[in-house]
GROMACS .gro file of C-alpha atoms in nm:
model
  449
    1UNK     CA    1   6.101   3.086  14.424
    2UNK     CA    2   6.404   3.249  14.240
    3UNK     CA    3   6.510   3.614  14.253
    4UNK     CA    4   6.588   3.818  13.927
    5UNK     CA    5   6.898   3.778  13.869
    6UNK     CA    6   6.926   3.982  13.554
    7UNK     CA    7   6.757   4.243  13.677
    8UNK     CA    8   7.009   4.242  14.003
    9UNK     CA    9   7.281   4.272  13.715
   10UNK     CA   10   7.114   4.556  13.529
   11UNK     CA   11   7.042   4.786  13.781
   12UNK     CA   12   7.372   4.715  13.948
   13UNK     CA   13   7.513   4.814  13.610
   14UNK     CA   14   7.330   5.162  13.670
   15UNK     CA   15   7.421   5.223  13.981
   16UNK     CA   16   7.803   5.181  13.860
   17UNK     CA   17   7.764   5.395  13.592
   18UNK     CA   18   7.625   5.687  13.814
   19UNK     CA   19   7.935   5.740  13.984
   20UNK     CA   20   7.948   5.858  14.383
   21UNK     CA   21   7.610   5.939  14.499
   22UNK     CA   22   7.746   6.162  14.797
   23UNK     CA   23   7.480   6.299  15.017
   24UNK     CA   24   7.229   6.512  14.844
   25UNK     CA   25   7.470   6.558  14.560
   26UNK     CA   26   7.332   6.593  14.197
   27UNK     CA   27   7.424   6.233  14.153
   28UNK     CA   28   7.281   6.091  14.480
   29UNK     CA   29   6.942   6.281  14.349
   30UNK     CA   30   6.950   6.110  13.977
   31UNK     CA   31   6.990   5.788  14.184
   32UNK     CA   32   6.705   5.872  14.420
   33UNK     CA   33   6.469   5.895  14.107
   34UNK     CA   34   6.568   5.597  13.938
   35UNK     CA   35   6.529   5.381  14.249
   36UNK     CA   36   6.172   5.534  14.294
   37UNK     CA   37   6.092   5.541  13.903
   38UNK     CA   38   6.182   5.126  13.935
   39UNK     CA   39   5.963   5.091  14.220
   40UNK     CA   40   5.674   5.310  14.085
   41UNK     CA   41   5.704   5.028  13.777
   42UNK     CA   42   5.674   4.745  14.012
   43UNK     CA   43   5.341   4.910  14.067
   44UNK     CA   44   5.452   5.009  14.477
   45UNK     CA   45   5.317   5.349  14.604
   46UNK     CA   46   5.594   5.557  14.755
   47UNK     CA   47   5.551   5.785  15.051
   48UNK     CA   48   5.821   6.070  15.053
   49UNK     CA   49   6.016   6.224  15.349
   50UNK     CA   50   6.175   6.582  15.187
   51UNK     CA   51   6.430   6.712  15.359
   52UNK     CA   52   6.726   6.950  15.326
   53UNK     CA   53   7.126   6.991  15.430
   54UNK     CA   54   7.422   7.237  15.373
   55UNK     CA   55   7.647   7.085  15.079
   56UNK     CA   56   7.996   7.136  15.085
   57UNK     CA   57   8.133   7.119  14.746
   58UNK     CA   58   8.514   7.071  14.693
   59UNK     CA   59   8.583   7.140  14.353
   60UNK     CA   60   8.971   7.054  14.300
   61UNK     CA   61   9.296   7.080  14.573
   62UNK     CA   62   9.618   7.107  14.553
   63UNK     CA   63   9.892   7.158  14.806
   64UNK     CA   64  10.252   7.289  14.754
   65UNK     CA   65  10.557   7.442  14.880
   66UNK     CA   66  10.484   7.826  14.872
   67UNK     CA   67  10.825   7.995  14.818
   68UNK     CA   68  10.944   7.694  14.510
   69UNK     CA   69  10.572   7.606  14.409
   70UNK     CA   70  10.697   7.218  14.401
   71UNK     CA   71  10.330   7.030  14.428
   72UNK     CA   72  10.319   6.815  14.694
   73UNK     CA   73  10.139   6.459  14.687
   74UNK     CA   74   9.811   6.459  14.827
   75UNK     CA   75   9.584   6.191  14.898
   76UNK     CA   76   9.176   6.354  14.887
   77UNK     CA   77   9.073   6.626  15.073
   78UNK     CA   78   8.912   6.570  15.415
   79UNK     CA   79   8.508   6.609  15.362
   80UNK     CA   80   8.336   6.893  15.425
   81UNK     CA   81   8.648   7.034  15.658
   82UNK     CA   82   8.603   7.360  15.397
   83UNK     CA   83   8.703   7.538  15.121
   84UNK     CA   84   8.913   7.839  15.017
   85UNK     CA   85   8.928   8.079  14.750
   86UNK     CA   86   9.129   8.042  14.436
   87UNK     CA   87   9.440   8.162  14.613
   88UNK     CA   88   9.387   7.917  14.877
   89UNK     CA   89   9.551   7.979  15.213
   90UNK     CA   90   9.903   7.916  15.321
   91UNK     CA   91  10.118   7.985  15.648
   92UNK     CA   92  10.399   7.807  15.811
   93UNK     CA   93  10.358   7.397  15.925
   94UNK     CA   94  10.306   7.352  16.283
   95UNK     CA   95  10.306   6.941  16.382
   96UNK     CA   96  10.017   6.871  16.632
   97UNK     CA   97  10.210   6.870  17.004
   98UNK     CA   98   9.874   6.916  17.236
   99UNK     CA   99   9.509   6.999  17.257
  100UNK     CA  100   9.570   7.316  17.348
  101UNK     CA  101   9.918   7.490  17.151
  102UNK     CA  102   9.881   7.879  17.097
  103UNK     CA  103  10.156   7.832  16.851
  104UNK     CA  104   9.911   7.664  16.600
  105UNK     CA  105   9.713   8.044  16.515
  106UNK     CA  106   9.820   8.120  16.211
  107UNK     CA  107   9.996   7.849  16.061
  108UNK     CA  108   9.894   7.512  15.894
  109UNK     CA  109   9.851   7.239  16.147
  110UNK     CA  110  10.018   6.855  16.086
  111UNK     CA  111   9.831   6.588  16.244
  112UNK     CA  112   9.963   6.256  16.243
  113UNK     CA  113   9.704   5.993  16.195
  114UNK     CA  114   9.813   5.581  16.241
  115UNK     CA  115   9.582   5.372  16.130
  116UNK     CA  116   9.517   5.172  16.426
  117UNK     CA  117   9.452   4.755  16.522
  118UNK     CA  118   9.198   4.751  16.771
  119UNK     CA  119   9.157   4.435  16.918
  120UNK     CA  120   8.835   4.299  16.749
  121UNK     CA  121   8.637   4.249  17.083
  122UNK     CA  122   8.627   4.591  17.142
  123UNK     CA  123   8.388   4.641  16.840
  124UNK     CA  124   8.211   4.345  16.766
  125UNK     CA  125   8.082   4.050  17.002
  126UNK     CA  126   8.042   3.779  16.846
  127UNK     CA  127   7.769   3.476  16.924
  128UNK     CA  128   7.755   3.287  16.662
  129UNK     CA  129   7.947   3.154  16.315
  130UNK     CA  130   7.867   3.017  16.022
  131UNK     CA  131   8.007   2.795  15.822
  132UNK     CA  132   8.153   2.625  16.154
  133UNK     CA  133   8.538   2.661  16.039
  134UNK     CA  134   8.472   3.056  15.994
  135UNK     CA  135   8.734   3.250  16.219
  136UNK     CA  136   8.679   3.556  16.300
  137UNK     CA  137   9.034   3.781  16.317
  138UNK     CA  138   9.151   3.863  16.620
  139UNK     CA  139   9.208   4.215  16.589
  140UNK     CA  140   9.028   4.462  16.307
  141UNK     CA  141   9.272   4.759  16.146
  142UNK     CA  142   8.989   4.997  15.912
  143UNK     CA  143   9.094   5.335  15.830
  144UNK     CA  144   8.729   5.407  15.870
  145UNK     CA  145   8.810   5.427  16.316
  146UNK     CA  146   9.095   5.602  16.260
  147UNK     CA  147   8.936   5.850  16.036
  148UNK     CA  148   8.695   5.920  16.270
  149UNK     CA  149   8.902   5.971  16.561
  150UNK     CA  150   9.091   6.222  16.429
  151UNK     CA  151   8.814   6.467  16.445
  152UNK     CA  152   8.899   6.634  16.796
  153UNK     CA  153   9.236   6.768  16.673
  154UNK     CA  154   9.163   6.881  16.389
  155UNK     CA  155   8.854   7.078  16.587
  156UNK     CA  156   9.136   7.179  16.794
  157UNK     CA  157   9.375   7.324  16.549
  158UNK     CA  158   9.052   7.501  16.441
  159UNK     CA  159   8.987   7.660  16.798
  160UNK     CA  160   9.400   7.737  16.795
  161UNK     CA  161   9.357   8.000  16.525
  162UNK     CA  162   9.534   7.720  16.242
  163UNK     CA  163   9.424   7.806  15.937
  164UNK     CA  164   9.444   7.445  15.753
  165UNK     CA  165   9.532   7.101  15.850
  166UNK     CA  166   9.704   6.834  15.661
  167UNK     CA  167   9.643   6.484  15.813
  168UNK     CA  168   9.947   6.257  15.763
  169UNK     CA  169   9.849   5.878  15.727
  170UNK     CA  170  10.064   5.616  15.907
  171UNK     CA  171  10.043   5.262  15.853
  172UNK     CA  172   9.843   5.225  15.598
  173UNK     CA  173   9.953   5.162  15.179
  174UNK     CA  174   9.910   5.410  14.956
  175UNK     CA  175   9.655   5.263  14.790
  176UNK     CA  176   9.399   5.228  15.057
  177UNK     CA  177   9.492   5.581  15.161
  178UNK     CA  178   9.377   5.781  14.870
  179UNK     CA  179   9.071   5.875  14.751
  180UNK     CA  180   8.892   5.766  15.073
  181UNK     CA  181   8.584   6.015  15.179
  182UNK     CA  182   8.656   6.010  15.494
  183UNK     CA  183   8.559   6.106  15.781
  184UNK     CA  184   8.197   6.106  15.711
  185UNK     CA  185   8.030   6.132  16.043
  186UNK     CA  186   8.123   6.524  16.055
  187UNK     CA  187   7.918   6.830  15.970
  188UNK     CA  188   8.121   7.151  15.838
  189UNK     CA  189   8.412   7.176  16.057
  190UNK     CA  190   8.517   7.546  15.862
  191UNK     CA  191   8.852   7.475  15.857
  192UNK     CA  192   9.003   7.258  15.470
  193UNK     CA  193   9.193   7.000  15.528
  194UNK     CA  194   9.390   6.795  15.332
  195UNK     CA  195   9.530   6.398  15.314
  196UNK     CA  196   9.842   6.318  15.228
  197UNK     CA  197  10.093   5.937  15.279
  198UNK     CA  198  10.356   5.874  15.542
  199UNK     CA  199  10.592   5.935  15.246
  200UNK     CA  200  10.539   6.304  15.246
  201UNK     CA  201  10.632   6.327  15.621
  202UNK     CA  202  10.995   6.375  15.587
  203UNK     CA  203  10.890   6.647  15.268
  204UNK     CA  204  10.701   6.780  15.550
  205UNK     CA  205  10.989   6.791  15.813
  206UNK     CA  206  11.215   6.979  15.623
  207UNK     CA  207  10.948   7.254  15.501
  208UNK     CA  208  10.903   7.333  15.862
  209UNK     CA  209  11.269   7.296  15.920
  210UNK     CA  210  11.361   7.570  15.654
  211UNK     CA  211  11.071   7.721  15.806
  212UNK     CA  212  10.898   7.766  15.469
  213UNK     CA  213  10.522   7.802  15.375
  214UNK     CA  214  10.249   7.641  15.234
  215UNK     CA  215   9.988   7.667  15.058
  216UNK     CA  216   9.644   7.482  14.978
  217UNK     CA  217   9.417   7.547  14.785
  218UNK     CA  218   9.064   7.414  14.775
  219UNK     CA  219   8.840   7.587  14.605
  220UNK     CA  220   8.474   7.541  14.605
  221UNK     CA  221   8.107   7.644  14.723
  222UNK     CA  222   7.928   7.620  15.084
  223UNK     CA  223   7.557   7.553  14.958
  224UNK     CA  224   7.266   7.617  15.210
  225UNK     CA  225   6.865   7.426  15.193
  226UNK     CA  226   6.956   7.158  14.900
  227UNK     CA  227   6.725   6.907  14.904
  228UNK     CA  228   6.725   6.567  14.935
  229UNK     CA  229   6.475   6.283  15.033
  230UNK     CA  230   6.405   5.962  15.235
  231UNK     CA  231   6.136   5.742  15.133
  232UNK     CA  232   5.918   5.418  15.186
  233UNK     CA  233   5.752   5.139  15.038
  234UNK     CA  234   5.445   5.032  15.283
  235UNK     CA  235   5.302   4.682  15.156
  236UNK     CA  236   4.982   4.573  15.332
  237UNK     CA  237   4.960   4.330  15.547
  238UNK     CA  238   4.641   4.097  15.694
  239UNK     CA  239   4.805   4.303  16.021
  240UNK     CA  240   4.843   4.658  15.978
  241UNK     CA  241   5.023   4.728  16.350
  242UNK     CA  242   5.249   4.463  16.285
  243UNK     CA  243   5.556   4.588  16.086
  244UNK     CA  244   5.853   4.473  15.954
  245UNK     CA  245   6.070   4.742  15.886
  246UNK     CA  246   6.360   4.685  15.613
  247UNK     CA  247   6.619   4.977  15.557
  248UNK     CA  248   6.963   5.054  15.355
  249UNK     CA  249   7.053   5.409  15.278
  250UNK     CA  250   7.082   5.567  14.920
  251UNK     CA  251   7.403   5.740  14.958
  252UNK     CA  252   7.762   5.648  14.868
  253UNK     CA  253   8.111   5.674  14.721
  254UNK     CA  254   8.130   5.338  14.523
  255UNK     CA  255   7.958   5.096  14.403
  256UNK     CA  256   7.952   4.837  14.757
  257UNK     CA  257   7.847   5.160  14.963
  258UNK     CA  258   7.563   5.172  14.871
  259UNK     CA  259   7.404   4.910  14.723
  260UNK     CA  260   7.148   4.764  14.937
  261UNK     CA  261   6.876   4.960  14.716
  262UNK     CA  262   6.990   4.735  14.441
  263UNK     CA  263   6.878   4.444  14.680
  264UNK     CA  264   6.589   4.568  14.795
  265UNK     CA  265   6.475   4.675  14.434
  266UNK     CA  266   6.519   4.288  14.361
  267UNK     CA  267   6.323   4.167  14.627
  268UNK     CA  268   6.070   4.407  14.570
  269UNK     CA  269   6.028   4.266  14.208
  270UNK     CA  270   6.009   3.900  14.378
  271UNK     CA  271   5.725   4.041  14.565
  272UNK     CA  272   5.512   4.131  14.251
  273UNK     CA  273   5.607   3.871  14.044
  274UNK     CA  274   5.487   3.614  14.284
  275UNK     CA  275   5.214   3.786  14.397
  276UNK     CA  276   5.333   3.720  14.767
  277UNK     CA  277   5.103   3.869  15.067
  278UNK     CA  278   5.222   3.843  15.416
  279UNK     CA  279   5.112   3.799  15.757
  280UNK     CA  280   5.327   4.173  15.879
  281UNK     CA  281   5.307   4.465  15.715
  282UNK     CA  282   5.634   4.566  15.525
  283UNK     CA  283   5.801   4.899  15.533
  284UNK     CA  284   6.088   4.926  15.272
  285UNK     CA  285   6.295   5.263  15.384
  286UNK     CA  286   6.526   5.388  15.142
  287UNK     CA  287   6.766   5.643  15.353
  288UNK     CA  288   6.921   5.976  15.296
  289UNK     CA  289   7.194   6.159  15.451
  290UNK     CA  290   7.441   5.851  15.572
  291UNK     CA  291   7.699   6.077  15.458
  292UNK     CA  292   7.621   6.377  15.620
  293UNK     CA  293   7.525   6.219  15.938
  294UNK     CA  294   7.505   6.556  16.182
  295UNK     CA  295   7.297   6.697  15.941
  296UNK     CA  296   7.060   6.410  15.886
  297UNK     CA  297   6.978   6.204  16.199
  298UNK     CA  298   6.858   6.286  16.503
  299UNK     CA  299   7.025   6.386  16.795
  300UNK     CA  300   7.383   6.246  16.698
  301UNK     CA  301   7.222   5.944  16.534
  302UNK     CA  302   7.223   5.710  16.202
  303UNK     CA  303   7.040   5.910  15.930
  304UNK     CA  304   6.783   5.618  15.969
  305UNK     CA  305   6.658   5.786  16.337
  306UNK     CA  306   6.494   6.091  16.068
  307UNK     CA  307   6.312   5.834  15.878
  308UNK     CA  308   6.206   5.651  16.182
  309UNK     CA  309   6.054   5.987  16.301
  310UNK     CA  310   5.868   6.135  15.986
  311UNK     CA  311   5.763   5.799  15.944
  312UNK     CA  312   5.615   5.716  16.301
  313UNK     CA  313   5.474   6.027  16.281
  314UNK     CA  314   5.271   6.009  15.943
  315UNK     CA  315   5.157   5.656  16.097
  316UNK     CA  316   4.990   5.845  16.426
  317UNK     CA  317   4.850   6.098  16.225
  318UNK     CA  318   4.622   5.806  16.035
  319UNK     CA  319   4.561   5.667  16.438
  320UNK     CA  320   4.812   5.343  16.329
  321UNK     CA  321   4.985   5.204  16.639
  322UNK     CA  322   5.288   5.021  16.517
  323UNK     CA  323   5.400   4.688  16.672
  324UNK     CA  324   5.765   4.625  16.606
  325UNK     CA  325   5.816   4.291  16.489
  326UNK     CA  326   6.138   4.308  16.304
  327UNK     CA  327   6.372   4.593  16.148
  328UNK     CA  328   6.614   4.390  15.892
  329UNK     CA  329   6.881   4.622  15.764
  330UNK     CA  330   7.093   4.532  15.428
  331UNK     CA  331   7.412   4.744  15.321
  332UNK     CA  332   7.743   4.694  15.162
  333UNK     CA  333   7.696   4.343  14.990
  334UNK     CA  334   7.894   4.149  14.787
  335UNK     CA  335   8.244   4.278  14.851
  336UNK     CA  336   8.624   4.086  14.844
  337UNK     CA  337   8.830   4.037  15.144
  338UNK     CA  338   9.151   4.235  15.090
  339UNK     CA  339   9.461   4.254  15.356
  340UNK     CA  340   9.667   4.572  15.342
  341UNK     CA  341  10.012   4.557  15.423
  342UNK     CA  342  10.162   4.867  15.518
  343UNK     CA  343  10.504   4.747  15.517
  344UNK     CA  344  10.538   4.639  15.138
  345UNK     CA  345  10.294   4.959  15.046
  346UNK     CA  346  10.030   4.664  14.916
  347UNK     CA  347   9.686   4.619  14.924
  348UNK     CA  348   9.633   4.221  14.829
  349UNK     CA  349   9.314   4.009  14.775
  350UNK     CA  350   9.299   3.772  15.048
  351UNK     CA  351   8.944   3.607  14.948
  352UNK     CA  352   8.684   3.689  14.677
  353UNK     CA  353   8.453   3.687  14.988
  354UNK     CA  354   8.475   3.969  15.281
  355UNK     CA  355   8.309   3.837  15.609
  356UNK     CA  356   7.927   3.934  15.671
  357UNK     CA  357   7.875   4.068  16.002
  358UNK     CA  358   7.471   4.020  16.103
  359UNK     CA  359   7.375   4.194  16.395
  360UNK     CA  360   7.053   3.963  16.587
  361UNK     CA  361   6.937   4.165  16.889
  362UNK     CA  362   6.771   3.825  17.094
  363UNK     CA  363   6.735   3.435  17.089
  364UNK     CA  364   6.470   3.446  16.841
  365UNK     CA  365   6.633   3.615  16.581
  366UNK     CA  366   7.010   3.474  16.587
  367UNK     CA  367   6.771   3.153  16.557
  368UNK     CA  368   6.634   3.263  16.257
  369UNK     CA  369   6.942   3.361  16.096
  370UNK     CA  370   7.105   3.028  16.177
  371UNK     CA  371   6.839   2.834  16.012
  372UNK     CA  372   6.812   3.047  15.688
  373UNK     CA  373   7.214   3.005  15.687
  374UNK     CA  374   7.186   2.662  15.691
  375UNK     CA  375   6.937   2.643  15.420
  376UNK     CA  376   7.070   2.882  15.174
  377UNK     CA  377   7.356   2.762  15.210
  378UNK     CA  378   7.595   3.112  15.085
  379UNK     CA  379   7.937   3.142  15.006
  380UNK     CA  380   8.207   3.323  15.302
  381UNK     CA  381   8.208   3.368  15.637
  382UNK     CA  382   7.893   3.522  15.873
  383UNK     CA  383   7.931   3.625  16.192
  384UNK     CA  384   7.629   3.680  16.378
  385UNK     CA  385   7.698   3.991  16.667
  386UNK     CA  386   7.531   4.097  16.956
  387UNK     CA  387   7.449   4.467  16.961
  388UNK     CA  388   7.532   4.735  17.148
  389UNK     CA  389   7.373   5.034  17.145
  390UNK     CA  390   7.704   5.238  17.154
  391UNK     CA  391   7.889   5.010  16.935
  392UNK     CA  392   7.648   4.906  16.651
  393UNK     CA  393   7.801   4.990  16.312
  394UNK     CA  394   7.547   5.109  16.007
  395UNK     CA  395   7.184   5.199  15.969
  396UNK     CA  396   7.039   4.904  16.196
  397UNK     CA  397   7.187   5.149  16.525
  398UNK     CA  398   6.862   5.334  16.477
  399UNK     CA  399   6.617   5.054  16.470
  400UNK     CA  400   6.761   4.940  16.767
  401UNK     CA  401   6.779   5.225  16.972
  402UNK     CA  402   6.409   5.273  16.924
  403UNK     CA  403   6.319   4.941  17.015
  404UNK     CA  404   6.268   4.729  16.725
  405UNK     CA  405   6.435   4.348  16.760
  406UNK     CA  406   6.664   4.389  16.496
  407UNK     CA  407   6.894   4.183  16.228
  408UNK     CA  408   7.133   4.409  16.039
  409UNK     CA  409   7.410   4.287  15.795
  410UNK     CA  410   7.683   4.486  15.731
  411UNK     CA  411   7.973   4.458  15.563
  412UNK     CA  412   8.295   4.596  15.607
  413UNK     CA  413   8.559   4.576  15.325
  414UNK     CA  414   8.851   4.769  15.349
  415UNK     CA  415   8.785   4.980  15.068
  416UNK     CA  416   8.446   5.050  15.168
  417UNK     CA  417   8.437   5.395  15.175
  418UNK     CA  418   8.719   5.473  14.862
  419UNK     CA  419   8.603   5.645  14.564
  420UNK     CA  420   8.526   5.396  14.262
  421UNK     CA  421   8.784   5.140  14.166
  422UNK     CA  422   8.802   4.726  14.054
  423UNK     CA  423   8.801   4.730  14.462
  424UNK     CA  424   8.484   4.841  14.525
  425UNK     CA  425   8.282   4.667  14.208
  426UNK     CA  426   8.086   4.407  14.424
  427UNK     CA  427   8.070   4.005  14.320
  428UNK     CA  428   7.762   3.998  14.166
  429UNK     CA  429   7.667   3.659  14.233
  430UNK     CA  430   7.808   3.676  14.595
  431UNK     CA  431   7.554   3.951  14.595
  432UNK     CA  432   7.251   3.794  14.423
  433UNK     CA  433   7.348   3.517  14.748
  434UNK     CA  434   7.331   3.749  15.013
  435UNK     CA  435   6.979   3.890  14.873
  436UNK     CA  436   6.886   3.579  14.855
  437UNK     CA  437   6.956   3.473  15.204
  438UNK     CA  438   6.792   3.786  15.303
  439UNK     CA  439   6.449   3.716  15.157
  440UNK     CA  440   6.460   3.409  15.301
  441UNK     CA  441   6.493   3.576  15.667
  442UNK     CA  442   6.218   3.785  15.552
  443UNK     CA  443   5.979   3.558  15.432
  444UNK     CA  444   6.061   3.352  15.770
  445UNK     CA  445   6.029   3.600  15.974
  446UNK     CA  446   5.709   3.740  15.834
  447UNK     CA  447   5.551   3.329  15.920
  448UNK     CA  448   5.763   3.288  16.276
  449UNK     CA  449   5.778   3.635  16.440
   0.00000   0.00000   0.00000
């Protein structure tokens, strides 16, 4: 039993040619419908979960020395810090000293942000390998953590009166740097921000030195109840409490994050061509709102939690008491391994395969993966994980936390969460593997679980 490759290609192909698919953007919609329109040809019902968010839209930026109007480099603006008017908004620099610094009101805070090594322990626990001469690095450097951690200052130039911040990144090329969307996991913080390199800091010095202004200037629109929409693909079972629950979100800067819809479209089309029936009913949920994750889960949560809870619900309302077999979560496939050297300013292929990470939450299902490894056979290196429910990166967090035994794979390529580039364009037969060796946990796990 083969998967369609072409048809893995083709809609691929799409999904480049859309561009970003931020959350609830007008691209992110357009990709929403064609994913649906492809499954409503398949001949699948869909059920619908509307929903709506705030959508901060930042239409250009630019950043420069107020009293010469010299432009100064910038990276990408920081997402949905905020937005100005055409004028944009300017004030002396103030570097970042403490939490709480009275001397921020006013002016335009500079927060240094290093992109950190973390000892890879500390995120990931690895159980298991595959092939057997896979090595797993011993410490993990993703501007993704630092991103993120950076939120609490910024929050506190914001509750020192700043009235910007410019976040200066340390160790870390150039390349990687710029055009990132991140952070991610924030809602409107009401306060624009700005990226710009390490090679700006000493720019940045001497402006505060001469104790000159700047300005920045964002422009753009705060948009309130804009809809967007998780869905799901229910396919019968001979057990209807018996579920199998298999998730990727819709959302995205490039064309790695997201593409598990791609895979899940393919497997989908396996499903009717081979007239397959299973043992477990299936539940294919196609996710909103990864990228505006305060806004769209629950409680703090993946964006999966909302879909977990619409979808429970409609399942009670028709007296349907789940069992939860499996939840099998697919994102970010078919990416290259890529080392960045801050030193040199480079950001250089290291292997046209980045490692898999595959969360297995008990004996049962690390089992499972092993086998299906070992007869698939793929390309690069796996590393199965134990989760935590604190430390559990992606869309499989949710699953978890509400109690479903769960196998999630997740990758994490550098790039991951840049705007479009030859970087992010997956390896399409690297891809069509990984699908591959999904279906095969599937259609395992549908006969063993």
């Amino acid at each position: 039993m083969k998967l369609d490759m072409d048809s893995m290609t083709k809609w691929q192909g799409i999904l480049q040619k859309m561009g970003p698919r931020l959350t609830a953007t007008d691209n992110h919609n357009r990709f929403i419908q064609f994913v649906k329109d492809q499954i409503t040809d398949l001949g699948f019902p869909i059920k619908r979960f509307p929903f709506t968010i705030n959508r901060c839209i930042q239409d250009t930026y630019q950043l420069q020395n107020d009293v010469t109007g010299e432009s100064i480099p910038t990276l990408g603006p920081v997402p949905y810090s905020g937005i100005t008017t055409s004028r944009g908004v300017s004030g002396p620099l103030r570097f970042y000293h403490a939490k709480n610094d009275s001397k921020m009101k006013g002016k335009i805070t500079v927060i240094k942000v290093n992109n950190l090594s973390l000892p890879t322990f500390l995120l990931l626990q690895k159980i298991a390998k595959y092939p057997n001469d896979a090595r797993l690095a011993y410490k993990m450097r993703h501007p993704l953590v630092a991103a993120t951690l950076v939120l609490n200052k910024i929050q506190a130039a914001k509750d020192n009166g700043a009235v910007a911040v410019i976040l200066v990144w340390h160790k870390i090329s150039a390349e990687l740097a710029k055009d990132e969307v991140l952070p991610f996991t924030n809602g409107y913080l009401g306060i624009p921000g700005i990226w710009v390199h390490e090679q700006q800091a000493s720019v940045l010095k001497k402006i505060s030195q001469q104790k000159t202004t700047v300005r920045l200037t964002m422009p753009g629109s705060y948009q309130t109840n804009i809809p967007t929409e998780s869905f799901a693909v229910i396919i019968q079972g001979r057990q209807a409490d018996r579920q199998i629950f298999i998730n990727t979100h819709t959302d995205g800067p490039n064309d790695i994050e997201e593409n598990g819809s791609i895979a899940l479209l393919t497997i989908l089309k396996a499903i009717k061509d081979y007239h397959l029936q299973f043992e477990n009913t299936l539940v294919f949920g196609f996710t909103s709102g990864h990228f505006q994750i305060p806004q769209s889960g629950i409680l703090g949560r993946q964006a999966t939690s909302r879909l977990l809870r619409d979808f429970e619900a409609d399942a009670a309302s028709q007296n349907i008491s789940i069992k939860k077999v499996l939840g099998l979560t697919v994102e970010h496939l078919g990416g290259a391994e890529y080392v960045d050297d801050a030193k040199q300013g480079t950001l250089k292929l290291k292997s046209p395969y980045d490692p898999m990470y595959i969360y297995a939450s008990n004996k049962n299902n690390q089992d499972l993966v092993k086998n299906c490894q070992h007869a698939v056979k793929p390309h690069g290196q796996y590393f199965t994980l134990k989760p935590r429910k604190s430390s559990y990166f992606g869309e499989g967090q949710p699953l978890f936390q509400d109690g479903w035994p769960t196998i999630s794979f997740i990758g994490m390529p550098l790039a991951l969460c840049q705007y479009p580039s030859a970087k992010t364009e997956p390896n399409i037969e690297q891809m069509y593997t990984q699908t591959n060796l999904i279906f095969r946990i599937l259609s395992a796990a549908d006969k063993q679980l």
